[in-house]
PDB file of C-alpha atoms in Angstrom:
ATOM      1  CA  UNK A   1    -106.245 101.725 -21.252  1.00  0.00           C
ATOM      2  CA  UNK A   2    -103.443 103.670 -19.188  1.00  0.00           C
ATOM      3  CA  UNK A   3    -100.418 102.752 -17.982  1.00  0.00           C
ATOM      4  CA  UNK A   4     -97.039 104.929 -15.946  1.00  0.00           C
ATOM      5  CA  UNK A   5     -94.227 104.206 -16.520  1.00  0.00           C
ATOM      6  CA  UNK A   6     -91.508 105.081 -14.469  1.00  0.00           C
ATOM      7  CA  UNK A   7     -88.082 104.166 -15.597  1.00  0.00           C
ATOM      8  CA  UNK A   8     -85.792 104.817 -12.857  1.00  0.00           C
ATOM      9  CA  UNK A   9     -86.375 102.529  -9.576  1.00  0.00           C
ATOM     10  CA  UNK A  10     -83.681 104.086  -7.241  1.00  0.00           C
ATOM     11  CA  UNK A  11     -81.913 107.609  -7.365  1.00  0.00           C
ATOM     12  CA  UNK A  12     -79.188 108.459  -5.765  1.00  0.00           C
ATOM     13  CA  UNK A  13     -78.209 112.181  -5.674  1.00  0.00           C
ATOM     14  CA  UNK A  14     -75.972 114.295  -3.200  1.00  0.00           C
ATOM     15  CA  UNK A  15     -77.412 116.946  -0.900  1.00  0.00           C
ATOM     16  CA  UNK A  16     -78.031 120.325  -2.892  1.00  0.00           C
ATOM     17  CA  UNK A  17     -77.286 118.858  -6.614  1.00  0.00           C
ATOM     18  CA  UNK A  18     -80.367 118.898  -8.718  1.00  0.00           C
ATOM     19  CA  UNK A  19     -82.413 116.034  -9.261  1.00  0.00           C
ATOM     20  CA  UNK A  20     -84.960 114.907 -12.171  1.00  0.00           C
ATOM     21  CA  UNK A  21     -87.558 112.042 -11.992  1.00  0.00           C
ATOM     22  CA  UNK A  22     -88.852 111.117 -15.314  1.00  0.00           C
ATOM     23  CA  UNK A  23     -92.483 109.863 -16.073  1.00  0.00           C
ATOM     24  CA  UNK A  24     -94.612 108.954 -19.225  1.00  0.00           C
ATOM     25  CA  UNK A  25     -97.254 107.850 -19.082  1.00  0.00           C
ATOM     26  CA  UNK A  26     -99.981 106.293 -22.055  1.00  0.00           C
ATOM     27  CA  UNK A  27    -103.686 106.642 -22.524  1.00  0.00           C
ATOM     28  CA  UNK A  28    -106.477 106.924 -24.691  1.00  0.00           C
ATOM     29  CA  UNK A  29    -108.413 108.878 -22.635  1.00  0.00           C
ATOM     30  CA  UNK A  30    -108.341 112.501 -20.994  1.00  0.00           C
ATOM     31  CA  UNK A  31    -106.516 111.905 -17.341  1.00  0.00           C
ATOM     32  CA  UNK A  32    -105.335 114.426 -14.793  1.00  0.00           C
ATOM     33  CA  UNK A  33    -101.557 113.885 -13.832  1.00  0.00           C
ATOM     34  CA  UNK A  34     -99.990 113.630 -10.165  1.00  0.00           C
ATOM     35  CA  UNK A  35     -97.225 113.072  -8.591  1.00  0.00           C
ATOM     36  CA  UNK A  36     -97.792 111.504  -4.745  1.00  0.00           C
ATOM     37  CA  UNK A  37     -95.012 110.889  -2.494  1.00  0.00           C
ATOM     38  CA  UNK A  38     -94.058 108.170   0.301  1.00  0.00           C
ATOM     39  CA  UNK A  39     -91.933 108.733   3.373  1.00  0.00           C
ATOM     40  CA  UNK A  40     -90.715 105.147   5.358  1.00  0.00           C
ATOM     41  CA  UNK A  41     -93.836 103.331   6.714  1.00  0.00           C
ATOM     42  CA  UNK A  42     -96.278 106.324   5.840  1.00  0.00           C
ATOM     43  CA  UNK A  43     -99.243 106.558   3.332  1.00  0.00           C
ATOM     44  CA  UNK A  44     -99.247 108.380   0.215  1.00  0.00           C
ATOM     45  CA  UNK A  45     -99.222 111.756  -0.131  1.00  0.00           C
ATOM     46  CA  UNK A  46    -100.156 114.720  -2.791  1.00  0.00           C
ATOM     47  CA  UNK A  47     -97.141 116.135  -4.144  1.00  0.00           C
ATOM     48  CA  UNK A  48     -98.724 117.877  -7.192  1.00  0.00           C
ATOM     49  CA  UNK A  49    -101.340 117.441  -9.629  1.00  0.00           C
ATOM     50  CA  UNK A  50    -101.769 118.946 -13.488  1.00  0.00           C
ATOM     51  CA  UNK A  51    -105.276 119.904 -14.292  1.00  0.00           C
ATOM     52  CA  UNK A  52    -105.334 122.210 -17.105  1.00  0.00           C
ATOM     53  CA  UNK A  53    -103.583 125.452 -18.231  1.00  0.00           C
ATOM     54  CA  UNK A  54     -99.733 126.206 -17.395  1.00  0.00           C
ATOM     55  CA  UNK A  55     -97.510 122.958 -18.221  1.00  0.00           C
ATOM     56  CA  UNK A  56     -95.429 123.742 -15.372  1.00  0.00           C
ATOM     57  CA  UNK A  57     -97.001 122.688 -11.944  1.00  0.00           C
ATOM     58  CA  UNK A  58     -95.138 123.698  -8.244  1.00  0.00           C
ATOM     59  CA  UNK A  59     -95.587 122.498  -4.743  1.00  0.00           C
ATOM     60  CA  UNK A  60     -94.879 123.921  -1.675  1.00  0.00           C
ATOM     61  CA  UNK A  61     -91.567 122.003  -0.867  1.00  0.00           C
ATOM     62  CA  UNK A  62     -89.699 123.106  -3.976  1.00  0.00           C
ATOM     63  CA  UNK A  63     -90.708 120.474  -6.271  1.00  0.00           C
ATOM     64  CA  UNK A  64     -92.018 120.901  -9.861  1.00  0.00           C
ATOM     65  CA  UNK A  65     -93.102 118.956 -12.783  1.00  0.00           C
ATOM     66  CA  UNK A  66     -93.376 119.660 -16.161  1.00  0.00           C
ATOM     67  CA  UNK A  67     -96.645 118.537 -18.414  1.00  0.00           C
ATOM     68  CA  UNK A  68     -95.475 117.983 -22.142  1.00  0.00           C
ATOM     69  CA  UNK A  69     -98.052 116.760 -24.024  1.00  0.00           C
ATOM     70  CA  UNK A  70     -96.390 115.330 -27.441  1.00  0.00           C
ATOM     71  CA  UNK A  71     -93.700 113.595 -25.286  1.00  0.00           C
ATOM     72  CA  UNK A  72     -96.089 112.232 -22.879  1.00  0.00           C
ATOM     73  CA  UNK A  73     -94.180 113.138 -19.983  1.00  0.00           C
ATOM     74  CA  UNK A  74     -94.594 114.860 -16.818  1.00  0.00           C
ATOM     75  CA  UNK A  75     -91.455 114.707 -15.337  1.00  0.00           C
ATOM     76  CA  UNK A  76     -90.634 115.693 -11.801  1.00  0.00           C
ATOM     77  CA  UNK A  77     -87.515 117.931 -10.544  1.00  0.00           C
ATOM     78  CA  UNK A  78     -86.122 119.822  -7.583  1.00  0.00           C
ATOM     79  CA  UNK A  79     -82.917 121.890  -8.039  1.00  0.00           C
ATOM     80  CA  UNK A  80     -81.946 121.452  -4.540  1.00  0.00           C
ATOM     81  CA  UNK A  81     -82.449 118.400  -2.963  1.00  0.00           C
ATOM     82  CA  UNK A  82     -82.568 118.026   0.957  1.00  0.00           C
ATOM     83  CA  UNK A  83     -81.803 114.765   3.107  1.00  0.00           C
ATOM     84  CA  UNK A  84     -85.439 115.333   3.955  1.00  0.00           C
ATOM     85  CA  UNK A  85     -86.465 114.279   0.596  1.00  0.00           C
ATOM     86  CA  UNK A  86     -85.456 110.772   0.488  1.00  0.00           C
ATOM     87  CA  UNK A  87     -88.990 108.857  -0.304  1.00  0.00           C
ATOM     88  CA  UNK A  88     -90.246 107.120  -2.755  1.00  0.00           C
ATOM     89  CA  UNK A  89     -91.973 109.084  -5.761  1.00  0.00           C
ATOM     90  CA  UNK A  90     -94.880 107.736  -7.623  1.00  0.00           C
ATOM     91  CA  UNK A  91     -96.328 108.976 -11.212  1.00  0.00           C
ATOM     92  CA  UNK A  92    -100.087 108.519 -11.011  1.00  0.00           C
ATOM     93  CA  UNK A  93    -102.674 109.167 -14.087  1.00  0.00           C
ATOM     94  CA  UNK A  94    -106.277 109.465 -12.985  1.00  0.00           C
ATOM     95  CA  UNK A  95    -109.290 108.873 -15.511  1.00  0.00           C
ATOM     96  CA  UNK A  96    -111.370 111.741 -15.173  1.00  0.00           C
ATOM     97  CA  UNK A  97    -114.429 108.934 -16.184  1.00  0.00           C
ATOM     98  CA  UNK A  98    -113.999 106.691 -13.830  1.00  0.00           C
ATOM     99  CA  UNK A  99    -111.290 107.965 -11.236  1.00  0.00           C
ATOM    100  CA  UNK A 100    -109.288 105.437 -11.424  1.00  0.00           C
ATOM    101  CA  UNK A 101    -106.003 105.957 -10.475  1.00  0.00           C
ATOM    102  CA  UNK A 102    -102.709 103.972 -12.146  1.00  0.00           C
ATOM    103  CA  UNK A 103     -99.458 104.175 -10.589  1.00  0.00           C
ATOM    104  CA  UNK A 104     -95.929 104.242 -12.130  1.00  0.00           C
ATOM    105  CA  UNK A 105     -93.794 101.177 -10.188  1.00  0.00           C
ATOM    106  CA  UNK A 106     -91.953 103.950  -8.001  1.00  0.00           C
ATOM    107  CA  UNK A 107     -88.638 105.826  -7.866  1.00  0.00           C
ATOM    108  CA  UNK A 108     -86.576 105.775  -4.423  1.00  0.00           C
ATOM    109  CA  UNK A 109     -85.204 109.264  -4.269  1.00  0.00           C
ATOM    110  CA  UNK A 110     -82.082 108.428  -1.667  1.00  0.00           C
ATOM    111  CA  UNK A 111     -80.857 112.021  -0.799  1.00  0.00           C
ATOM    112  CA  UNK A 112     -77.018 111.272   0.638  1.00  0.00           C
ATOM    113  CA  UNK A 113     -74.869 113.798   2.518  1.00  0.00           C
TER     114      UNK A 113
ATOM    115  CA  UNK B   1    -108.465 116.383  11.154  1.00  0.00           C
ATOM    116  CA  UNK B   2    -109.528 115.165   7.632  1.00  0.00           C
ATOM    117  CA  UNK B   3    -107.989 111.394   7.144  1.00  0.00           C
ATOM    118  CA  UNK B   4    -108.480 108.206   6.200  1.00  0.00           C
ATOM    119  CA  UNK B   5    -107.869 105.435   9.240  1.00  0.00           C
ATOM    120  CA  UNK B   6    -106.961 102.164   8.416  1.00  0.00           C
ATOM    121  CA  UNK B   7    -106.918  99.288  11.171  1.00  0.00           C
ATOM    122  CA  UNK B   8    -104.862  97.145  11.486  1.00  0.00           C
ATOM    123  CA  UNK B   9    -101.429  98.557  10.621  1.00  0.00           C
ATOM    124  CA  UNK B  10     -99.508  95.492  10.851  1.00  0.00           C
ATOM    125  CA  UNK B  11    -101.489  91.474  10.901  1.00  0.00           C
ATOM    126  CA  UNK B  12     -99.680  88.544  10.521  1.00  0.00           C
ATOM    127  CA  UNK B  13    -102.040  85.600  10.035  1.00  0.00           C
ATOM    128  CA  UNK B  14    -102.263  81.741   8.645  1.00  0.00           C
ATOM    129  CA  UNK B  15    -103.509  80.318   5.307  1.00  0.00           C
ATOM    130  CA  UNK B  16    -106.832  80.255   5.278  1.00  0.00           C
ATOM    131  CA  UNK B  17    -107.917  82.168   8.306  1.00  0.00           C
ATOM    132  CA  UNK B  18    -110.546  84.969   7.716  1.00  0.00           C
ATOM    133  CA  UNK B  19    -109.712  88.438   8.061  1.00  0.00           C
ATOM    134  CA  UNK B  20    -110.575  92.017   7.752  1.00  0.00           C
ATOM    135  CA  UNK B  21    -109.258  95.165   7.336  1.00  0.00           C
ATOM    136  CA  UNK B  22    -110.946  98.408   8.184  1.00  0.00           C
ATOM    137  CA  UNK B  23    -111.358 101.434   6.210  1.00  0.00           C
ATOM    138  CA  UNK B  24    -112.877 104.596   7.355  1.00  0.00           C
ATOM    139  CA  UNK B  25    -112.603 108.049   6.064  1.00  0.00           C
ATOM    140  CA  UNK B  26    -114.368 111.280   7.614  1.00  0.00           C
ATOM    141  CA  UNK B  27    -114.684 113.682   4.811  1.00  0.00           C
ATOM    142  CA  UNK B  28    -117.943 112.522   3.395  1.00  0.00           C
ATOM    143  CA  UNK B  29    -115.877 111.296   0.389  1.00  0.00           C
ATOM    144  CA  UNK B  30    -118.140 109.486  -2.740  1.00  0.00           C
ATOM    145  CA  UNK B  31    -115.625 107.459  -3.781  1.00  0.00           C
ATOM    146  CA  UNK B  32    -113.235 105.059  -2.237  1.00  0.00           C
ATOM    147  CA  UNK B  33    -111.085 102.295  -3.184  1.00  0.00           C
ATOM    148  CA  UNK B  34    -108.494  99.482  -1.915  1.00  0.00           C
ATOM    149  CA  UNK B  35    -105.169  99.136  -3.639  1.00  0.00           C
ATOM    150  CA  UNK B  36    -102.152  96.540  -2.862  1.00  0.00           C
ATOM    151  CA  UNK B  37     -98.143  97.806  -2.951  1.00  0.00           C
ATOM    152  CA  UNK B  38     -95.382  95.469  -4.374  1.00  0.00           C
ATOM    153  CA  UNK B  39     -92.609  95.813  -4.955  1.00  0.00           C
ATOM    154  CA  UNK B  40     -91.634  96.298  -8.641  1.00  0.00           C
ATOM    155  CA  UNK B  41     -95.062  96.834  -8.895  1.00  0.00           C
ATOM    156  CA  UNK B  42     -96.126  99.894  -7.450  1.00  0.00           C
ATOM    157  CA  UNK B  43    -100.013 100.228  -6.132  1.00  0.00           C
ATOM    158  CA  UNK B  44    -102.454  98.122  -7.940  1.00  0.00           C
ATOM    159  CA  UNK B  45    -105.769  98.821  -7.452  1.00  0.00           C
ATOM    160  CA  UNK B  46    -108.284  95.626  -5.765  1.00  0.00           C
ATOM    161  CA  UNK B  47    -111.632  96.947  -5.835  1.00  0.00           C
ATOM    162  CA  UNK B  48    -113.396 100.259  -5.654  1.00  0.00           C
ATOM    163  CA  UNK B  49    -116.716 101.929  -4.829  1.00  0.00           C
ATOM    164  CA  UNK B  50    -118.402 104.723  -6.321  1.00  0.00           C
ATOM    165  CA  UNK B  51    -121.166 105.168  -3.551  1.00  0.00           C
ATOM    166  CA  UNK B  52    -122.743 103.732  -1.092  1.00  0.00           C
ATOM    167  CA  UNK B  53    -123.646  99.608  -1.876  1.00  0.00           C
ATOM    168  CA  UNK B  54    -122.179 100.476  -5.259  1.00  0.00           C
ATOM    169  CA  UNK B  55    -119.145  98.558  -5.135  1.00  0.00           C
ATOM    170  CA  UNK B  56    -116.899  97.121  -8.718  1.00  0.00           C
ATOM    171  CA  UNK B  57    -113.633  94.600  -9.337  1.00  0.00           C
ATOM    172  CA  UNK B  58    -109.930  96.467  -9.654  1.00  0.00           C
ATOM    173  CA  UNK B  59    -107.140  95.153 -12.187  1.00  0.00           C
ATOM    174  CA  UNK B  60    -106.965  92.499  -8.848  1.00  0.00           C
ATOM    175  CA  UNK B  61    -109.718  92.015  -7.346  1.00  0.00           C
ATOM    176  CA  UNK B  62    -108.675  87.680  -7.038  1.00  0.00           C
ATOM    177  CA  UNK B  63    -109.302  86.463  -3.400  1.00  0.00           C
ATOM    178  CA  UNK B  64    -110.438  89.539  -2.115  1.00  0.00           C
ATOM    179  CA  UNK B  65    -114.133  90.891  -1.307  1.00  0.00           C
ATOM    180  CA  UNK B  66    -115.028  94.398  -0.022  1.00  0.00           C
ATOM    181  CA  UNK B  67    -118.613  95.989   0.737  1.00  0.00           C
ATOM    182  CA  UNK B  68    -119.751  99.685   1.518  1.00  0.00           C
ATOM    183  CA  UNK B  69    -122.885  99.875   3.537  1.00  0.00           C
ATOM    184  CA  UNK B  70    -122.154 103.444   5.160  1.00  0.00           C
ATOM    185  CA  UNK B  71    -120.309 106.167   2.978  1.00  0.00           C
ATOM    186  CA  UNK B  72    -117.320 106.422   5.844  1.00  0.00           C
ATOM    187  CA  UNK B  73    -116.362 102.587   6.133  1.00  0.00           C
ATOM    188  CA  UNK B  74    -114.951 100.220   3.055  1.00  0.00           C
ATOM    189  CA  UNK B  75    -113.350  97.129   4.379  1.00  0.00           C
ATOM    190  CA  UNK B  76    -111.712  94.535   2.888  1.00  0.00           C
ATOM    191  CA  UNK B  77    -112.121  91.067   3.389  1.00  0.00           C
ATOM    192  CA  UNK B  78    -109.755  88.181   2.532  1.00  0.00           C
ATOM    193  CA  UNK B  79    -111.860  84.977   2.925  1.00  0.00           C
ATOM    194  CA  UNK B  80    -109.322  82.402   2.723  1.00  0.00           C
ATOM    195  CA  UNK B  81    -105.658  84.439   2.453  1.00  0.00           C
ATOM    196  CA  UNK B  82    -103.032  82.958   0.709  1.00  0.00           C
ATOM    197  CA  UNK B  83     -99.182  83.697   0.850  1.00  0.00           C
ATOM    198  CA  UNK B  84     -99.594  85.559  -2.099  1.00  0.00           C
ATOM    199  CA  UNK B  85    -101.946  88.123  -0.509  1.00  0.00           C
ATOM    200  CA  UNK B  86     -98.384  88.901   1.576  1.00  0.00           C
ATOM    201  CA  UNK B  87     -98.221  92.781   0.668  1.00  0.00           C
ATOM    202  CA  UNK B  88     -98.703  96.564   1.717  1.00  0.00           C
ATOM    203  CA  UNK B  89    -102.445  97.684   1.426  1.00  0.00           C
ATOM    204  CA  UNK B  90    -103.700 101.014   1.004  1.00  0.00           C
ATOM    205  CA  UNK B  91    -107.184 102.419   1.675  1.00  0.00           C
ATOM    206  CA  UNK B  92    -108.218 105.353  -0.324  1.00  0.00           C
ATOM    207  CA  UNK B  93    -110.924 108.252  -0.739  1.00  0.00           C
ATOM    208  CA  UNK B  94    -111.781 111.063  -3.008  1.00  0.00           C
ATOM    209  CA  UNK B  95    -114.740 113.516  -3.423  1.00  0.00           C
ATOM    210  CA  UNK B  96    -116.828 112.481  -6.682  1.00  0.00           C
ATOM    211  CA  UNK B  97    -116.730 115.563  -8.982  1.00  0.00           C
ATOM    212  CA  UNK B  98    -113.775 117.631  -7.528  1.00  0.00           C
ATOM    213  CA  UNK B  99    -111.459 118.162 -10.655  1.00  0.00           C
ATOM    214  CA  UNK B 100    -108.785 117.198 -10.164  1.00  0.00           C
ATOM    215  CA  UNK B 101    -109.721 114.095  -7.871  1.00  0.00           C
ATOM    216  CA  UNK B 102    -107.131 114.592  -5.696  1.00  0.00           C
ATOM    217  CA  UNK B 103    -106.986 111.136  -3.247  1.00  0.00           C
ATOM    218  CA  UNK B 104    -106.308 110.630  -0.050  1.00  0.00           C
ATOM    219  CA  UNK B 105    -104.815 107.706   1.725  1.00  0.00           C
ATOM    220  CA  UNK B 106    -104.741 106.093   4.633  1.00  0.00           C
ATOM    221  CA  UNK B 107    -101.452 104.932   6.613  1.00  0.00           C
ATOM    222  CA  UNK B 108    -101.515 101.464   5.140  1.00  0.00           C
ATOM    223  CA  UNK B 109    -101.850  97.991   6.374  1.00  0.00           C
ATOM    224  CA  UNK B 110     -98.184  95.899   6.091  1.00  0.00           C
ATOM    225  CA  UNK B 111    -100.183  91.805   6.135  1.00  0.00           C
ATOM    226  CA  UNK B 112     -98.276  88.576   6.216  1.00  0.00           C
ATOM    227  CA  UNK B 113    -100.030  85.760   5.156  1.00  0.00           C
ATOM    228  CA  UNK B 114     -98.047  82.678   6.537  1.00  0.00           C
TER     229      UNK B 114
END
């Protein structure tokens, strides 16, 4: 079985100060790791996503996330944060059997000025 | 446009009354799946479907049914809702065999269940 867990529910951080969401996540089984985000009354959508290779994964918007495999981690950061950013973030493991997907409970990134 | 569509976005309804939510997706996607948002909870998934008339139960799959008779549509039907069916549903789709499965999701349905 898999499971997220996602430890901080709300974040608070001041425009342009670095900012770190933390995920580990369990399983007994290979997954691929992702990291989707929400904007108010929108869908879900891809923020990044770890496959294979470098442990260090980028998106287009300045975010990153680190894999580390003997913590069981794949934390999130962004060294400048934007008001634009405030969402809520959501740590997702995917069995590559069954593709399955299993969310973390959700951080609210609130991004103040 | 690739998407998935989701109708309605917002349905308030009464105990017991039948309903059904839409789910359609237009990139020829394998797999697709329902999932309910709490919060506290994050998404949860309800049931998914690996193919067409292929369909299997979620972690909570209780009071809900689903079916997938054409590879774009996958709606879900609560026969009898309850209050605690109250919640933020998500409709999603991914392409068997891409690595990683990378899902897509539709705009969501916000129900109240009165």
């Amino acid at each position: 079985a898999q499971s997220v867990t996602q430890l901080d529910s709300q974040v608070p951080v001041f425009e342009e100060a670095p900012v770190e969401l933390r995920c580990n996540y369990s399983s007994s089984v290979s997954v691929y790791l992702f990291w989707y985000v929400q904007y108010p009354n929108q869908g879900l959508q891809l923020l990044l996503k770890y496959l294979s290779g470098s442990t260090l994964v980028e998106s287009i918007n300045g975010f990153e996330a680190e894999f580390n495999k003997s913590q069981t981690s794949f934390h999130l950061r962004k060294p400048s944060v934007h008001i634009s950013d405030t969402a809520e973030y959501f740590c997702a493991v995917s069995d590559k059997r069954t593709y399955k997907y299993i969310f973390g409970t959700g951080t609210r990134l609130k991004v103040l000025a | 446009e690739a998407q998935v569509t989701q109708n309605p976005r917002y349905l308030i309804t009464v105990t017991g009354k039948k309903l059904t939510v839409t789910c359609s997706q237009n990139m020829n996607h394998e797999y697709m799946s329902w999932y309910r948002q709490d919060p506290g909870l994050g998404l949860r998934q309800i049931y998914y479907s690996m193919n067409v008339e292929v369909t299997d139960k979620g972690d909570v799959p209780e009071g809900y049914k689903v079916s997938r008779k054409e590879k774009r549509n996958f709606p879900l039907i609560l026969e009898s809702p309850s209050p605690n069916q109250t919640s933020l549903y998500f409709c999603a789709s991914s392409l068997l065999g891409q690595e990683p499965p990378e899902a897509f999701f539709g705009q969501g349905t916000r129900l109240t269940v009165v």
